[in-house]
CSV table of C-alpha atoms in Angstrom, one decimal:
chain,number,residue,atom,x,y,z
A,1,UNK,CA,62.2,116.8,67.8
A,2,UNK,CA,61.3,116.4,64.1
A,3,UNK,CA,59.4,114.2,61.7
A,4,UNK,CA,60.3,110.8,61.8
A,5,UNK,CA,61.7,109.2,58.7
A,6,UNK,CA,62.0,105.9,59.6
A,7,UNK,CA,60.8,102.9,62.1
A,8,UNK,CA,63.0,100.1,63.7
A,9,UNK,CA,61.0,97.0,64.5
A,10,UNK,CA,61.5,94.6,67.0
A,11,UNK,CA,61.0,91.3,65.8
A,12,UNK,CA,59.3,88.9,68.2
A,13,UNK,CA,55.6,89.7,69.2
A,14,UNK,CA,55.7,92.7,67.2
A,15,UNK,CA,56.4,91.8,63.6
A,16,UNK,CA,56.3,87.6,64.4
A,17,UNK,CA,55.2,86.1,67.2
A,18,UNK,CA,53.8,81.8,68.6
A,19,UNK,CA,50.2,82.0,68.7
A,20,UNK,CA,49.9,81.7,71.8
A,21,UNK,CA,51.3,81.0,75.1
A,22,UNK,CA,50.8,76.9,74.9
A,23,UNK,CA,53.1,76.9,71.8
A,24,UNK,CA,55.6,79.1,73.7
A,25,UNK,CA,55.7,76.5,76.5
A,26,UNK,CA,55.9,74.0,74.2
A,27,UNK,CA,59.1,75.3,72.5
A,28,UNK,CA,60.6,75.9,76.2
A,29,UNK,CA,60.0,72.8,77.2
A,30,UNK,CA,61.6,70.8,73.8
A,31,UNK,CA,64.7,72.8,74.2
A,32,UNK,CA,64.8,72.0,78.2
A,33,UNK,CA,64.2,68.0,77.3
A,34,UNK,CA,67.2,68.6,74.7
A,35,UNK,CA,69.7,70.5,77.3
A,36,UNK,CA,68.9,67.6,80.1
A,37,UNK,CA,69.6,65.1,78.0
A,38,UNK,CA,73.5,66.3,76.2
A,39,UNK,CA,74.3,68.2,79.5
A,40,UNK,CA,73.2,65.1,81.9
A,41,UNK,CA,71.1,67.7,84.2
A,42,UNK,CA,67.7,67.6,85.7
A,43,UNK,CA,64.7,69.0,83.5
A,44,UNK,CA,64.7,72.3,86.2
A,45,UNK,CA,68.3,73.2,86.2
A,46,UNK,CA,68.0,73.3,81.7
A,47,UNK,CA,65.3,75.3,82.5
A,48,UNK,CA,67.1,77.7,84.4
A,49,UNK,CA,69.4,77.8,81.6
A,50,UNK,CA,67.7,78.1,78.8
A,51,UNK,CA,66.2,81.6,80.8
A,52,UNK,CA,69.5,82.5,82.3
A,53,UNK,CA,71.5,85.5,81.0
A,54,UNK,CA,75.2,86.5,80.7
A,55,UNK,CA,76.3,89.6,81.4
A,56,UNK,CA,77.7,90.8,78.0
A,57,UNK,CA,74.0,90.5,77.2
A,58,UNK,CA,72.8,93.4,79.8
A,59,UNK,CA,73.2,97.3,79.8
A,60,UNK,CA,74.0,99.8,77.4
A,61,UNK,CA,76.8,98.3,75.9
A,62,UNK,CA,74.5,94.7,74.8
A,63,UNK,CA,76.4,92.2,72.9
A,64,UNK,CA,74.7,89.4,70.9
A,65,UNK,CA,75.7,86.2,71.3
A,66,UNK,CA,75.3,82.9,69.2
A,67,UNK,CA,74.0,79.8,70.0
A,68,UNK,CA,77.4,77.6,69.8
A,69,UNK,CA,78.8,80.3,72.4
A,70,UNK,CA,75.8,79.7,74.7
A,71,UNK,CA,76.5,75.9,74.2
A,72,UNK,CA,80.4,76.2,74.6
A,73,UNK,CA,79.4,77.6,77.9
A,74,UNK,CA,77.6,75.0,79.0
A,75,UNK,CA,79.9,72.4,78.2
A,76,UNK,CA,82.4,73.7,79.9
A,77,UNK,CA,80.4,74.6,83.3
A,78,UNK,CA,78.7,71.0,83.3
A,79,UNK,CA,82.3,69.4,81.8
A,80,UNK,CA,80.4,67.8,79.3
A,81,UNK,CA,81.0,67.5,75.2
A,82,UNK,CA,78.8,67.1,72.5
A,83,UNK,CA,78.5,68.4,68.7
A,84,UNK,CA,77.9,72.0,69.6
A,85,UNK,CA,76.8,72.9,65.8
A,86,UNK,CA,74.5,70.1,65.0
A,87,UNK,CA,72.9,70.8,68.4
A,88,UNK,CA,72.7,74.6,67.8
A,89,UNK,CA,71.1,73.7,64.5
A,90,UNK,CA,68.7,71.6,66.1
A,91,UNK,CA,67.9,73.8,69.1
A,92,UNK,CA,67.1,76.4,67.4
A,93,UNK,CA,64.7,75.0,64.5
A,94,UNK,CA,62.5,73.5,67.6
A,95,UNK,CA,61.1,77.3,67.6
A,96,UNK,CA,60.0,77.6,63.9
A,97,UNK,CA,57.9,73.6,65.3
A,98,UNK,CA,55.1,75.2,66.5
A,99,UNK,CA,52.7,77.8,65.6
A,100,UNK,CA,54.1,80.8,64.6
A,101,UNK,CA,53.5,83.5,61.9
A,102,UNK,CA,52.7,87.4,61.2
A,103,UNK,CA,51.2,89.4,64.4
A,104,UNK,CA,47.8,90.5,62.8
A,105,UNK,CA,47.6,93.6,61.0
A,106,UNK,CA,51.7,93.6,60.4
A,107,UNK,CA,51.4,93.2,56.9
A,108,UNK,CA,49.0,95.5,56.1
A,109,UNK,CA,50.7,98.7,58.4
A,110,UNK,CA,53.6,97.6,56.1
A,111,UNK,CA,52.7,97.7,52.9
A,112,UNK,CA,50.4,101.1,53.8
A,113,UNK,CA,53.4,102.7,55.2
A,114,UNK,CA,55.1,106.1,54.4
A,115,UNK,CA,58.3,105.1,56.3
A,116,UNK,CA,61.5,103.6,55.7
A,117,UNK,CA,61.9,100.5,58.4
A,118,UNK,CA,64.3,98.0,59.5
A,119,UNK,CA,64.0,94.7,61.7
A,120,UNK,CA,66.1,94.9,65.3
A,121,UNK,CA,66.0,91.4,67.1
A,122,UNK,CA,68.1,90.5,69.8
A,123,UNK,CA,68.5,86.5,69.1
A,124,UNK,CA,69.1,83.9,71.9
A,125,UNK,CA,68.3,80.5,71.6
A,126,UNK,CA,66.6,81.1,67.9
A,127,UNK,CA,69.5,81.7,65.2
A,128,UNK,CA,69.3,85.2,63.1
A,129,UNK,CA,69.3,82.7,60.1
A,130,UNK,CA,66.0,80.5,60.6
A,131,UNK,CA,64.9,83.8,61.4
A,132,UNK,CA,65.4,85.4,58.3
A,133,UNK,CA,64.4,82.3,56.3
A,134,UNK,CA,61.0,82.6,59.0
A,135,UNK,CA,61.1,86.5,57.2
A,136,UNK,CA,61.0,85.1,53.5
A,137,UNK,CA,58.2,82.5,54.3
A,138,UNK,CA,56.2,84.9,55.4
A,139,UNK,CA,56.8,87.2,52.1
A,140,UNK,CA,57.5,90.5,54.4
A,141,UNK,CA,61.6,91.1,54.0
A,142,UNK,CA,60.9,93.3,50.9
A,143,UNK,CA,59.3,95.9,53.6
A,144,UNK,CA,62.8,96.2,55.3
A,145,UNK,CA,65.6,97.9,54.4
A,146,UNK,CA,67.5,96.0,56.7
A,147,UNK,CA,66.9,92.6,58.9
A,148,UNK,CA,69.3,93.4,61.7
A,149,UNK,CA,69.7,89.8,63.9
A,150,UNK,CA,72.2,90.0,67.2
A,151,UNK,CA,73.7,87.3,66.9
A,152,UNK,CA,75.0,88.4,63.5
A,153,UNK,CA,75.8,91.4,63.7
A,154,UNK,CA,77.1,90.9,67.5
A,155,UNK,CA,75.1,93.8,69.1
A,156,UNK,CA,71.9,94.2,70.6
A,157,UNK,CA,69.5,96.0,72.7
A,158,UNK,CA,69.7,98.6,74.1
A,159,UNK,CA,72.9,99.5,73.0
A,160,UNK,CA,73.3,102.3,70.4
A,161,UNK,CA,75.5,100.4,68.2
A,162,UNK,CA,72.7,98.4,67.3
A,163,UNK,CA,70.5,100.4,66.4
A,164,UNK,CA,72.9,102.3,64.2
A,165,UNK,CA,74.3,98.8,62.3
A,166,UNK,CA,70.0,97.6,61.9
A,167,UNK,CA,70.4,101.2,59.8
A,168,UNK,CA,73.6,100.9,58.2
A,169,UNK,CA,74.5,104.8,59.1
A,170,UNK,CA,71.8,105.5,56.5
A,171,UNK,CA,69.7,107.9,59.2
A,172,UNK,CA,69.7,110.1,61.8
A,173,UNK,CA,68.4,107.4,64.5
A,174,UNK,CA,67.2,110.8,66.7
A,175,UNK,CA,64.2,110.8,63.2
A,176,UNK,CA,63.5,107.2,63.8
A,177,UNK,CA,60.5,105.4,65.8
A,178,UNK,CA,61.3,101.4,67.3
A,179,UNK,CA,58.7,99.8,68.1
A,180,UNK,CA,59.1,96.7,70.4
A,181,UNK,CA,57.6,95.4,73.8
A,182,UNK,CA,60.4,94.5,76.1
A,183,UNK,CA,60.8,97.6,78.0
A,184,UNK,CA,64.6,96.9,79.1
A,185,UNK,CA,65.9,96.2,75.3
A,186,UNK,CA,63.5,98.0,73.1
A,187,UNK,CA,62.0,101.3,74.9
A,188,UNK,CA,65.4,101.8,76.6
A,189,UNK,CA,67.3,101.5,72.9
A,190,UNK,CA,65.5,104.3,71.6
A,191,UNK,CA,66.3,106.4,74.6
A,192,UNK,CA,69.5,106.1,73.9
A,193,UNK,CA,69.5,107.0,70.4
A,194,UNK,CA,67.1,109.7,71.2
A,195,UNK,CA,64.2,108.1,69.4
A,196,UNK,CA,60.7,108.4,69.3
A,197,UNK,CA,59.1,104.9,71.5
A,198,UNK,CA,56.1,103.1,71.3
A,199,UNK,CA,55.4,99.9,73.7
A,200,UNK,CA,53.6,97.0,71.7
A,201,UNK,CA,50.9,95.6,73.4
A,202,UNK,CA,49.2,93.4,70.6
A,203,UNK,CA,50.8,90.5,71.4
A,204,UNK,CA,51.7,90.7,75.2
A,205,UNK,CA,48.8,93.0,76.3
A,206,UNK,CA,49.0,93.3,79.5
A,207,UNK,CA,50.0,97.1,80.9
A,208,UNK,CA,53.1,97.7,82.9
A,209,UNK,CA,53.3,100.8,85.3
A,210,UNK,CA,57.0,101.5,84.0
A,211,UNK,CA,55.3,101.4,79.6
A,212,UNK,CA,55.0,105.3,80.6
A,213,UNK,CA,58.4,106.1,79.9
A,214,UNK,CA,57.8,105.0,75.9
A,215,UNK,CA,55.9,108.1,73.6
A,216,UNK,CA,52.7,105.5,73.7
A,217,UNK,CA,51.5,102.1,74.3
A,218,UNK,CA,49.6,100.1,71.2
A,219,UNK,CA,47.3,97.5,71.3
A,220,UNK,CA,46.0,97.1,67.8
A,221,UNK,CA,47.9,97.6,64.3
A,222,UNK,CA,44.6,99.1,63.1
A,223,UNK,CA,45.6,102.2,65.3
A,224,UNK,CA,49.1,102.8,65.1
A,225,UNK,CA,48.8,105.7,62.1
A,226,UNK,CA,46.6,107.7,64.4
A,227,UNK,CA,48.6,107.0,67.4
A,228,UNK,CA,52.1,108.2,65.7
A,229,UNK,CA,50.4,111.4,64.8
A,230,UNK,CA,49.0,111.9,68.2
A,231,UNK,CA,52.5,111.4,69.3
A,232,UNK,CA,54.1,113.7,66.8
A,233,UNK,CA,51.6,116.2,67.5
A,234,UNK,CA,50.5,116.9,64.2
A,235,UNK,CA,47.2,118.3,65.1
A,236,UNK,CA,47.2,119.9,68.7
A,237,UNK,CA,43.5,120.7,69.8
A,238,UNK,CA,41.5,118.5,67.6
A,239,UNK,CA,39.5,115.2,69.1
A,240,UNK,CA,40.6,112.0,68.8
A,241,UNK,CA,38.6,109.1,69.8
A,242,UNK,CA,40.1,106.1,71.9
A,243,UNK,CA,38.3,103.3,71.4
A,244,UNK,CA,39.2,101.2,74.1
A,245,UNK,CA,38.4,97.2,75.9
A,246,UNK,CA,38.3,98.6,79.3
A,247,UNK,CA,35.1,99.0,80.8
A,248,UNK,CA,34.4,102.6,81.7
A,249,UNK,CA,33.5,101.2,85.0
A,250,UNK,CA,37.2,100.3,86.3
A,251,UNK,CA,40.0,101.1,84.3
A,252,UNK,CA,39.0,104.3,83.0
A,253,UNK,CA,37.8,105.3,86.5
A,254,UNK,CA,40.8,104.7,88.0
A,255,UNK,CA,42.9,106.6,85.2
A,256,UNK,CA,40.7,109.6,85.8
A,257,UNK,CA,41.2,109.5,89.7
A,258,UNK,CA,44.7,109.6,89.0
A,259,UNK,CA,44.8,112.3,86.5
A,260,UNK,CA,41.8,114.5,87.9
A,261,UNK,CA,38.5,114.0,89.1
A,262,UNK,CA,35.9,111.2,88.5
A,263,UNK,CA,34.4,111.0,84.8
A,264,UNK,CA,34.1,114.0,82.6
A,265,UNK,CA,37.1,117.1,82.3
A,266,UNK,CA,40.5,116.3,83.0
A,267,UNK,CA,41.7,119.1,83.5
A,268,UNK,CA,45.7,119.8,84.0
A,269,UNK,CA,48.5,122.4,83.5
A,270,UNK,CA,47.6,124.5,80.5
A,271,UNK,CA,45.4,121.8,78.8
A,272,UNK,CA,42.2,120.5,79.1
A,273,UNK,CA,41.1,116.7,78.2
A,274,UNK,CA,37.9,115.2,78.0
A,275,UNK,CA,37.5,111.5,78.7
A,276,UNK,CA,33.9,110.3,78.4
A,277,UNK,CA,32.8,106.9,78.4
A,278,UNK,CA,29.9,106.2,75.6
A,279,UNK,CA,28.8,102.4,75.7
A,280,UNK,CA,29.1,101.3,72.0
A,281,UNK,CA,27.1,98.6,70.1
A,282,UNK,CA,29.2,98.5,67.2
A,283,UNK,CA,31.5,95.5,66.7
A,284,UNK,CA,35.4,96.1,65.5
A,285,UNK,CA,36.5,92.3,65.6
A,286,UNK,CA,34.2,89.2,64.4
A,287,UNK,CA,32.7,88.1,67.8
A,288,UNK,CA,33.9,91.3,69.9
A,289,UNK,CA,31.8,93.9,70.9
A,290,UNK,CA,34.0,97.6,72.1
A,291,UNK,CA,32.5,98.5,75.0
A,292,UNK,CA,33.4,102.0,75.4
A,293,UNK,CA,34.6,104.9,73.4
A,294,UNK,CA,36.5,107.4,75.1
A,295,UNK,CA,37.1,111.1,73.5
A,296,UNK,CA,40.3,113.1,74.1
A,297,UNK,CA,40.5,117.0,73.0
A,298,UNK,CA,43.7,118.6,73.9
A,299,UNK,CA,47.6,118.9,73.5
A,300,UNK,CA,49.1,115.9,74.0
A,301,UNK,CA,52.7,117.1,74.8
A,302,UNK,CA,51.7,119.2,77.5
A,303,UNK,CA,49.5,116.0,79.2
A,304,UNK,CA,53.5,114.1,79.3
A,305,UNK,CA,53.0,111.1,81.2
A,306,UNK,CA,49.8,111.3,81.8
A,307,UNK,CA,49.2,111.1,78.0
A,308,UNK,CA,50.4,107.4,77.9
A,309,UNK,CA,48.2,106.9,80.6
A,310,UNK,CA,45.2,108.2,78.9
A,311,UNK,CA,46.0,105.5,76.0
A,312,UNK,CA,47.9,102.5,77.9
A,313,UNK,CA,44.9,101.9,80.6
A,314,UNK,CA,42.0,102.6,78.6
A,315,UNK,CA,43.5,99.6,76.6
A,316,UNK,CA,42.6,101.1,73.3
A,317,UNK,CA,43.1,101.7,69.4
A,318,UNK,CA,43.7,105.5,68.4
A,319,UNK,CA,41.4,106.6,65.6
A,320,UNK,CA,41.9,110.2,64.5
A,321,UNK,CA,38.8,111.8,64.0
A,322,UNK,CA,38.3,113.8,60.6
């Protein structure tokens, strides 16, 4: 696979995201109070609802939907009638209520980046429109060449057809990177385009066992540089140092049980990785203290999956060391 020219974004809890779960429930439970009320249901079953799914949505072949179609629907099921675009309006603004702004470090990878990018977001309940007005607020659309939003454009995730409108035919989507953290929509898409993959973990950070099948797993902005070169394999054989959360007491333990043998070599087909736990005083965040730093020498193509693992349990940033 080649260089990569260009990266594809997913847009919530990667380029904007609530500040934290409170104001997610918060949003969740407005819109549920607003669907019990013009659809005469319980709070529970507009719950249900709001999370629920239709199938043009799923697979390979996603379509994006807007909100008066997802209202429309509900109408009709609960036999109800109501001012579908006023309450599509309103619905959807109840989002942009709470807090809700940049994912630390966005801006800066933005403005330091070599890359062309573009914005991918698969809308449901949140219109492509407040979204892109949310984009403007935050003074960021200048960094995309495109701000792709589903239910505009009236594809989505994971199918191939949107990636390829998000980039207007203006790349070969096989020398792109997405970036996103929904492994269904996001890690899946670039499969299917053939794409480079990395799981965003700065906002949901919480590992999955299936994150492996992306080309790494991020869980700082500061590291993201390093970790696309690790990826690309621009220099095979030198160190890098993983700075990681995890305390090399559990989950770097059980990473190297996995991979190897207990603390120290790693050693595997034709390669040879070192993973060695040095407690560190120095702080990276105001108030946080990294408790380990892990070093990796080796090829990182021919660890495959156990690469990701090496980055996705240690918990880590990716530093490359000069």
């Amino acid at each position: 696979m080649g260089e990569i020219e260009g990266i594809s974004w997913d847009f919530w809890d990667t380029i904007i995201a609530h500040k934290n779960s409170d104001e997610i429930k918060k949003v969740d439970t407005e819109r549920a109070i607003l669907l019990s009320r013009i659809l005469s249901i319980s709070f529970e079953q507009a719950w249900n609802e709001l999370k629920s799914h239709h199938p043009e949505e799923e697979g390979n072949t996603a379509q994006g939907l807007l909100v008066e179609e997802r209202l429309k629907y509900l109408a009709s099921k609960y036999q109800t009638s109501f001012d579908i675009h006023t309450i599509a309006q309103n619905i959807s603004s109840i989002s942009l209520k709470y807090k809700i702004g940049l994912v630390d470090g966005i801006k800066k990878v933005l403005q330091e980046s070599p890359y062309r990018h573009v914005s991918i977001c698969n809308t449901k309940w949140t219109q492509g429109a407040d979204l892109k007005q949310l984009m403007n607020q935050e003074q960021i659309t200048s960094y995309f060449e495109n701000c792709y939003f589903s239910d505009i454009g009236l594809n989505a995730k994971p199918s191939v057809e949107a990636f390829r409108l998000a980039w207007r035919n203006s790349i070969d989507l096989k020398k792109t990177l997405h970036i996103g953290d929904n492994l269904n929509k996001d890690i899946l898409g670039a499969i299917n385009i053939g794409a480079r993959s990395i799981v965003c973990r700065v906002i949901k950070n919480i590992p999955h066992e299936q994150d492996k099948i992306s080309d790494g797993v991020l869980y700082s902005y500061d590291g993201l540089w390093g970790l696309i070169d690790l990826i690309m394999d621009k220099d095979p054989g030198k160190e890098w140092t993983l700075i990681g959360t995890g305390k090399p007491s559990s989950e770097i333990k059980r990473l190297t049980a996995r991979i190897g043998n207990k603390m120290g070599n790693i050693s595997l087909a034709n390669t040879t990785a070192t993973a060695s736990a040095i407690i560190s005083p120095y702080p990276i965040e105001k108030n946080t203290k990294i408790p380990g730093i892990y070093n990796f020498t080796g090829d990182m193509n021919s660890l495959k999956e156990h690469s990701l693992l090496l980055i996705d349990f240690i918990k880590g940033r990716v530093f490359k060391n000069e």
